[in-house]
């Protein structure tokens, strides 16, 4: 039983709580309602937008880029990540009292302040040729991100996919001339089909979809939640669908996702692995591929959520392995560890193999997704705080890690295989600079492949061949470095200034 002292203590606590309630009623009624944190916007949840609810399927991340800061926690000991700017520096963080950028007045209705993000990328140019392109680019980044999803291509779910599309046909292909509107009176465009990935893009963002009182939008939200939980469809950003679509995964391929969590690209690769004869229309529920998908992440917690996300695919997860390892040191499964019979190291004699083959073992994977940790400044449309928190030093500090992960991916790739390198950043220091360094270090062992025939609807431009190394360490003033030697002179100068104070 419970000790009398414990019972008395619990009773006393309940008594104090009851007395506090009675005292509050005497002072003037019930507790005051919580403050409105929506900023007057009907589609912003009054709850903390950063709060994560365990098991909330409808709030699952729809983008692999996701929370870049969470993804970087596991690499904190390897990368010197600069802290975010202080409040004294004029770059105040977004607080709950400040609505997201896309809910504030339009740029034309207020005095525009050029952010460090805008100034940095104007200096990088990004291939834009005139001011109109820049204006369209920044205006597009301030718009909310529309909801996108893709239907499963697994052969075993072909019937369920057809039933889901038939059930939501009036939602995906509305025939009425009366468009639905948000609570703010904005007209919602009809959904647009994305034929290259078997997906759809809605005409509204996730907040408008979830909190709208419009009957059609509420039905669409319920339809998405119901079929997302069964694996029939997957919420995923359009840019996140491109890497796996370019790879052309087939049923006999070994696929490696080096930095997999939260798992959108992993589920996409797993579905493509279970697609029969290049389509998802066959009645082949018993089809089992000979290949597999290995999904790796550095964080045990993120690996756990990766498993939960892939669980919706059911029996298809028999071809899935989730690993927890540093991506830049991921082991090669083709290298023998020991002789099972004698428990001795199993190493072939050096004279039996060519020198190159013994030093560089054969790759183990046909397709590799190398979506490396990055600064994440390409996720502005769902993370508007980046407008104020952007620092170019963050991308520079990640360059070495990104290159090491890409190098390890190439080492694990079979001859004739494909690896796609991707980030959630616009920065050429994280993109073109890494690819250029990778090509240089591999000495002709790898080459860039033109993938324009694989995703034909994707608008694209040639990659940048020149870029600038820029920093903003001195009160937001952008400094351009012409050579590596100049950066070392600055570093030695800092050491000389600090030395007399020690």
mmCIF file of C-alpha atoms in Angstrom, residues 57-285:
data_model
loop_
_atom_site.group_PDB
_atom_site.id
_atom_site.type_symbol
_atom_site.label_atom_id
_atom_site.label_comp_id
_atom_site.label_asym_id
_atom_site.label_seq_id
_atom_site.Cartn_x
_atom_site.Cartn_y
_atom_site.Cartn_z
ATOM 1 C CA UNK A 57 1.287 11.344 -38.879
ATOM 2 C CA UNK A 58 -0.314 14.296 -40.627
ATOM 3 C CA UNK A 59 2.464 16.592 -39.452
ATOM 4 C CA UNK A 60 5.209 14.369 -40.866
ATOM 5 C CA UNK A 61 7.922 16.273 -42.646
ATOM 6 C CA UNK A 62 7.230 16.621 -46.349
ATOM 7 C CA UNK A 63 10.825 17.402 -47.268
ATOM 8 C CA UNK A 64 14.071 15.558 -46.757
ATOM 9 C CA UNK A 65 15.842 18.767 -46.256
ATOM 10 C CA UNK A 66 13.601 19.304 -43.246
ATOM 11 C CA UNK A 67 15.177 20.577 -40.088
ATOM 12 C CA UNK A 68 18.764 21.175 -41.157
ATOM 13 C CA UNK A 69 19.826 22.210 -37.656
ATOM 14 C CA UNK A 70 18.607 18.889 -36.274
ATOM 15 C CA UNK A 71 20.396 17.061 -39.052
ATOM 16 C CA UNK A 72 23.632 18.878 -38.222
ATOM 17 C CA UNK A 73 23.629 18.010 -34.499
ATOM 18 C CA UNK A 74 25.380 14.714 -35.120
ATOM 19 C CA UNK A 75 28.152 16.460 -37.045
ATOM 20 C CA UNK A 76 28.666 19.246 -34.500
ATOM 21 C CA UNK A 77 31.894 17.667 -33.244
ATOM 22 C CA UNK A 78 33.313 17.546 -36.780
ATOM 23 C CA UNK A 79 32.283 20.946 -38.144
ATOM 24 C CA UNK A 80 32.982 24.383 -36.729
ATOM 25 C CA UNK A 81 29.493 25.810 -37.128
ATOM 26 C CA UNK A 82 29.288 29.572 -36.446
ATOM 27 C CA UNK A 83 26.639 30.652 -33.950
ATOM 28 C CA UNK A 84 23.572 32.549 -35.166
ATOM 29 C CA UNK A 85 23.791 36.353 -35.071
ATOM 30 C CA UNK A 86 23.093 38.013 -31.742
ATOM 31 C CA UNK A 87 20.219 40.371 -31.097
ATOM 32 C CA UNK A 88 22.686 43.236 -30.837
ATOM 33 C CA UNK A 89 23.741 42.626 -34.424
ATOM 34 C CA UNK A 90 20.378 43.738 -35.738
ATOM 35 C CA UNK A 91 19.237 40.302 -36.919
ATOM 36 C CA UNK A 92 16.554 39.462 -34.405
ATOM 37 C CA UNK A 93 15.190 35.954 -34.506
ATOM 38 C CA UNK A 94 11.602 35.233 -35.418
ATOM 39 C CA UNK A 95 9.534 34.937 -32.244
ATOM 40 C CA UNK A 96 6.013 33.589 -31.791
ATOM 41 C CA UNK A 97 4.782 37.203 -31.696
ATOM 42 C CA UNK A 98 6.172 37.750 -35.201
ATOM 43 C CA UNK A 99 4.192 35.946 -37.900
ATOM 44 C CA UNK A 100 6.103 34.165 -40.673
ATOM 45 C CA UNK A 101 7.385 36.225 -43.574
ATOM 46 C CA UNK A 102 4.622 35.155 -45.942
ATOM 47 C CA UNK A 103 1.897 36.318 -43.483
ATOM 48 C CA UNK A 104 3.271 39.825 -43.109
ATOM 49 C CA UNK A 105 2.339 42.760 -45.356
ATOM 50 C CA UNK A 106 3.639 42.600 -48.901
ATOM 51 C CA UNK A 107 7.002 44.105 -49.724
ATOM 52 C CA UNK A 108 5.330 46.953 -51.604
ATOM 53 C CA UNK A 109 3.373 47.917 -48.470
ATOM 54 C CA UNK A 110 6.423 48.400 -46.279
ATOM 55 C CA UNK A 111 9.923 49.723 -46.567
ATOM 56 C CA UNK A 112 12.092 46.935 -47.944
ATOM 57 C CA UNK A 113 15.284 46.100 -46.065
ATOM 58 C CA UNK A 114 17.987 44.316 -48.012
ATOM 59 C CA UNK A 115 18.980 41.278 -45.970
ATOM 60 C CA UNK A 116 22.396 39.659 -45.873
ATOM 61 C CA UNK A 117 20.885 36.717 -47.758
ATOM 62 C CA UNK A 118 19.897 38.961 -50.685
ATOM 63 C CA UNK A 119 23.187 40.848 -50.717
ATOM 64 C CA UNK A 120 25.203 37.625 -50.654
ATOM 65 C CA UNK A 121 23.422 35.960 -53.552
ATOM 66 C CA UNK A 122 23.402 39.094 -55.662
ATOM 67 C CA UNK A 123 27.187 38.986 -55.452
ATOM 68 C CA UNK A 124 27.157 35.290 -56.375
ATOM 69 C CA UNK A 125 24.872 36.118 -59.364
ATOM 70 C CA UNK A 126 23.444 32.540 -59.565
ATOM 71 C CA UNK A 127 23.190 32.832 -63.350
ATOM 72 C CA UNK A 128 20.494 35.535 -63.365
ATOM 73 C CA UNK A 129 20.879 38.018 -66.206
ATOM 74 C CA UNK A 130 18.706 40.999 -65.268
ATOM 75 C CA UNK A 131 16.945 42.694 -62.365
ATOM 76 C CA UNK A 132 13.557 41.266 -63.296
ATOM 77 C CA UNK A 133 14.794 37.741 -62.656
ATOM 78 C CA UNK A 134 16.143 38.760 -59.257
ATOM 79 C CA UNK A 135 12.836 40.402 -58.330
ATOM 80 C CA UNK A 136 10.885 37.291 -59.361
ATOM 81 C CA UNK A 137 13.328 35.039 -57.489
ATOM 82 C CA UNK A 138 13.051 36.881 -54.153
ATOM 83 C CA UNK A 139 9.295 37.371 -54.518
ATOM 84 C CA UNK A 140 8.870 33.645 -55.102
ATOM 85 C CA UNK A 141 10.841 32.836 -51.948
ATOM 86 C CA UNK A 142 8.403 34.915 -49.885
ATOM 87 C CA UNK A 143 5.380 32.914 -50.995
ATOM 88 C CA UNK A 144 4.161 29.953 -48.915
ATOM 89 C CA UNK A 145 5.195 26.501 -50.072
ATOM 90 C CA UNK A 146 2.291 24.618 -51.707
ATOM 91 C CA UNK A 147 1.371 21.125 -50.554
ATOM 92 C CA UNK A 148 2.755 18.405 -52.818
ATOM 93 C CA UNK A 149 2.497 14.633 -52.624
ATOM 94 C CA UNK A 150 3.155 11.597 -54.807
ATOM 95 C CA UNK A 151 1.174 8.406 -55.232
ATOM 96 C CA UNK A 152 2.913 5.114 -54.519
ATOM 97 C CA UNK A 153 4.396 3.242 -57.494
ATOM 98 C CA UNK A 154 4.636 -0.084 -55.676
ATOM 99 C CA UNK A 155 3.054 -2.977 -57.551
ATOM 100 C CA UNK A 156 1.404 -4.297 -54.370
ATOM 101 C CA UNK A 157 -0.402 -0.978 -53.805
ATOM 102 C CA UNK A 158 -1.555 -0.438 -57.397
ATOM 103 C CA UNK A 159 -5.187 -1.308 -56.585
ATOM 104 C CA UNK A 160 -5.211 0.898 -53.475
ATOM 105 C CA UNK A 161 -3.765 3.807 -55.470
ATOM 106 C CA UNK A 162 -6.475 3.520 -58.095
ATOM 107 C CA UNK A 163 -9.163 3.379 -55.403
ATOM 108 C CA UNK A 164 -7.711 6.438 -53.642
ATOM 109 C CA UNK A 165 -7.594 8.442 -56.886
ATOM 110 C CA UNK A 166 -11.150 7.386 -57.687
ATOM 111 C CA UNK A 167 -12.280 8.428 -54.214
ATOM 112 C CA UNK A 168 -10.607 11.837 -54.500
ATOM 113 C CA UNK A 169 -11.281 12.414 -58.193
ATOM 114 C CA UNK A 170 -13.507 15.428 -57.539
ATOM 115 C CA UNK A 171 -10.742 16.875 -55.326
ATOM 116 C CA UNK A 172 -7.833 16.268 -57.712
ATOM 117 C CA UNK A 173 -9.762 17.098 -60.901
ATOM 118 C CA UNK A 174 -12.511 19.551 -59.864
ATOM 119 C CA UNK A 175 -15.137 20.128 -62.546
ATOM 120 C CA UNK A 176 -17.055 22.969 -60.881
ATOM 121 C CA UNK A 177 -16.582 26.516 -62.066
ATOM 122 C CA UNK A 178 -16.773 27.821 -58.503
ATOM 123 C CA UNK A 179 -13.262 27.700 -57.034
ATOM 124 C CA UNK A 180 -12.778 27.158 -53.338
ATOM 125 C CA UNK A 181 -11.402 30.017 -51.236
ATOM 126 C CA UNK A 182 -9.422 30.328 -48.061
ATOM 127 C CA UNK A 183 -10.813 32.058 -45.000
ATOM 128 C CA UNK A 184 -8.923 35.193 -46.078
ATOM 129 C CA UNK A 185 -10.783 35.218 -49.386
ATOM 130 C CA UNK A 186 -7.909 34.038 -51.566
ATOM 131 C CA UNK A 187 -8.827 31.816 -54.468
ATOM 132 C CA UNK A 188 -7.204 28.359 -54.356
ATOM 133 C CA UNK A 189 -6.029 27.159 -57.737
ATOM 134 C CA UNK A 190 -6.990 23.621 -58.820
ATOM 135 C CA UNK A 191 -4.440 20.860 -58.134
ATOM 136 C CA UNK A 192 -1.747 20.374 -60.786
ATOM 137 C CA UNK A 193 -0.637 16.894 -61.799
ATOM 138 C CA UNK A 194 3.103 16.117 -61.759
ATOM 139 C CA UNK A 195 3.323 13.323 -64.305
ATOM 140 C CA UNK A 196 7.081 12.751 -63.979
ATOM 141 C CA UNK A 197 6.731 11.540 -60.371
ATOM 142 C CA UNK A 198 3.093 10.470 -60.245
ATOM 143 C CA UNK A 199 2.292 13.308 -57.862
ATOM 144 C CA UNK A 200 0.133 16.383 -57.412
ATOM 145 C CA UNK A 201 0.652 19.968 -56.289
ATOM 146 C CA UNK A 202 -2.218 21.707 -54.514
ATOM 147 C CA UNK A 203 -2.968 25.388 -54.864
ATOM 148 C CA UNK A 204 -2.474 26.201 -51.162
ATOM 149 C CA UNK A 205 0.061 25.755 -48.369
ATOM 150 C CA UNK A 206 -0.254 23.306 -45.490
ATOM 151 C CA UNK A 207 -1.622 25.899 -43.024
ATOM 152 C CA UNK A 208 -4.396 26.961 -45.386
ATOM 153 C CA UNK A 209 -5.221 23.314 -46.000
ATOM 154 C CA UNK A 210 -5.302 22.288 -42.344
ATOM 155 C CA UNK A 211 -7.061 25.267 -40.724
ATOM 156 C CA UNK A 212 -9.435 26.399 -43.467
ATOM 157 C CA UNK A 213 -13.184 26.189 -42.881
ATOM 158 C CA UNK A 214 -13.838 25.568 -46.592
ATOM 159 C CA UNK A 215 -15.576 22.239 -47.071
ATOM 160 C CA UNK A 216 -13.498 21.186 -50.094
ATOM 161 C CA UNK A 217 -10.184 21.995 -48.418
ATOM 162 C CA UNK A 218 -11.213 20.125 -45.271
ATOM 163 C CA UNK A 219 -12.152 17.071 -47.340
ATOM 164 C CA UNK A 220 -8.825 17.263 -49.171
ATOM 165 C CA UNK A 221 -6.937 17.398 -45.871
ATOM 166 C CA UNK A 222 -8.812 14.383 -44.495
ATOM 167 C CA UNK A 223 -8.192 12.457 -47.719
ATOM 168 C CA UNK A 224 -4.453 13.174 -47.527
ATOM 169 C CA UNK A 225 -4.161 12.141 -43.878
ATOM 170 C CA UNK A 226 -6.089 8.906 -44.389
ATOM 171 C CA UNK A 227 -4.079 7.657 -47.361
ATOM 172 C CA UNK A 228 -0.731 8.943 -46.106
ATOM 173 C CA UNK A 229 -1.011 6.658 -43.079
ATOM 174 C CA UNK A 230 -1.410 3.574 -45.294
ATOM 175 C CA UNK A 231 1.486 4.338 -47.658
ATOM 176 C CA UNK A 232 -0.763 4.939 -50.666
ATOM 177 C CA UNK A 233 0.614 8.468 -50.945
ATOM 178 C CA UNK A 234 3.557 10.336 -49.419
ATOM 179 C CA UNK A 235 3.753 14.028 -48.582
ATOM 180 C CA UNK A 236 6.988 15.300 -50.097
ATOM 181 C CA UNK A 237 8.296 18.554 -51.534
ATOM 182 C CA UNK A 238 8.834 18.618 -55.298
ATOM 183 C CA UNK A 239 12.562 19.350 -55.058
ATOM 184 C CA UNK A 240 12.972 16.354 -52.752
ATOM 185 C CA UNK A 241 11.444 14.033 -55.364
ATOM 186 C CA UNK A 242 14.025 14.874 -58.041
ATOM 187 C CA UNK A 243 17.147 12.941 -56.830
ATOM 188 C CA UNK A 244 15.502 9.519 -56.623
ATOM 189 C CA UNK A 245 13.605 10.115 -59.878
ATOM 190 C CA UNK A 246 16.859 10.900 -61.709
ATOM 191 C CA UNK A 247 18.595 7.737 -60.462
ATOM 192 C CA UNK A 248 16.245 5.365 -62.262
ATOM 193 C CA UNK A 249 16.106 2.707 -59.535
ATOM 194 C CA UNK A 250 15.295 -0.824 -60.747
ATOM 195 C CA UNK A 251 14.237 -3.929 -58.864
ATOM 196 C CA UNK A 252 17.698 -5.561 -58.878
ATOM 197 C CA UNK A 253 19.634 -2.509 -57.660
ATOM 198 C CA UNK A 254 21.391 -2.051 -54.355
ATOM 199 C CA UNK A 255 20.563 1.493 -53.257
ATOM 200 C CA UNK A 256 22.314 3.483 -50.526
ATOM 201 C CA UNK A 257 20.903 6.660 -48.973
ATOM 202 C CA UNK A 258 23.880 8.092 -47.061
ATOM 203 C CA UNK A 259 22.011 10.797 -45.101
ATOM 204 C CA UNK A 260 18.492 9.401 -45.165
ATOM 205 C CA UNK A 261 16.383 10.919 -42.391
ATOM 206 C CA UNK A 262 13.571 11.971 -42.347
ATOM 207 C CA UNK A 263 13.113 9.422 -45.128
ATOM 208 C CA UNK A 264 11.181 10.870 -48.069
ATOM 209 C CA UNK A 265 13.844 9.865 -50.593
ATOM 210 C CA UNK A 266 14.242 6.476 -48.893
ATOM 211 C CA UNK A 267 10.554 5.634 -49.241
ATOM 212 C CA UNK A 268 10.632 6.844 -52.841
ATOM 213 C CA UNK A 269 13.597 4.586 -53.667
ATOM 214 C CA UNK A 270 11.930 1.664 -51.875
ATOM 215 C CA UNK A 271 8.756 2.143 -53.888
ATOM 216 C CA UNK A 272 10.708 2.276 -57.160
ATOM 217 C CA UNK A 273 12.474 -0.941 -56.113
ATOM 218 C CA UNK A 274 9.093 -2.680 -55.828
ATOM 219 C CA UNK A 275 7.766 -1.323 -59.117
ATOM 220 C CA UNK A 276 7.200 -4.134 -61.635
ATOM 221 C CA UNK A 277 8.118 -3.788 -65.343
ATOM 222 C CA UNK A 278 8.620 -0.038 -65.106
ATOM 223 C CA UNK A 279 5.084 0.778 -64.009
ATOM 224 C CA UNK A 280 2.788 0.365 -61.076
ATOM 225 C CA UNK A 281 -0.231 -0.968 -62.931
ATOM 226 C CA UNK A 282 0.345 -4.697 -62.736
ATOM 227 C CA UNK A 283 -1.480 -6.986 -60.343
ATOM 228 C CA UNK A 284 1.762 -8.309 -58.826
ATOM 229 C CA UNK A 285 1.214 -8.334 -55.093
#
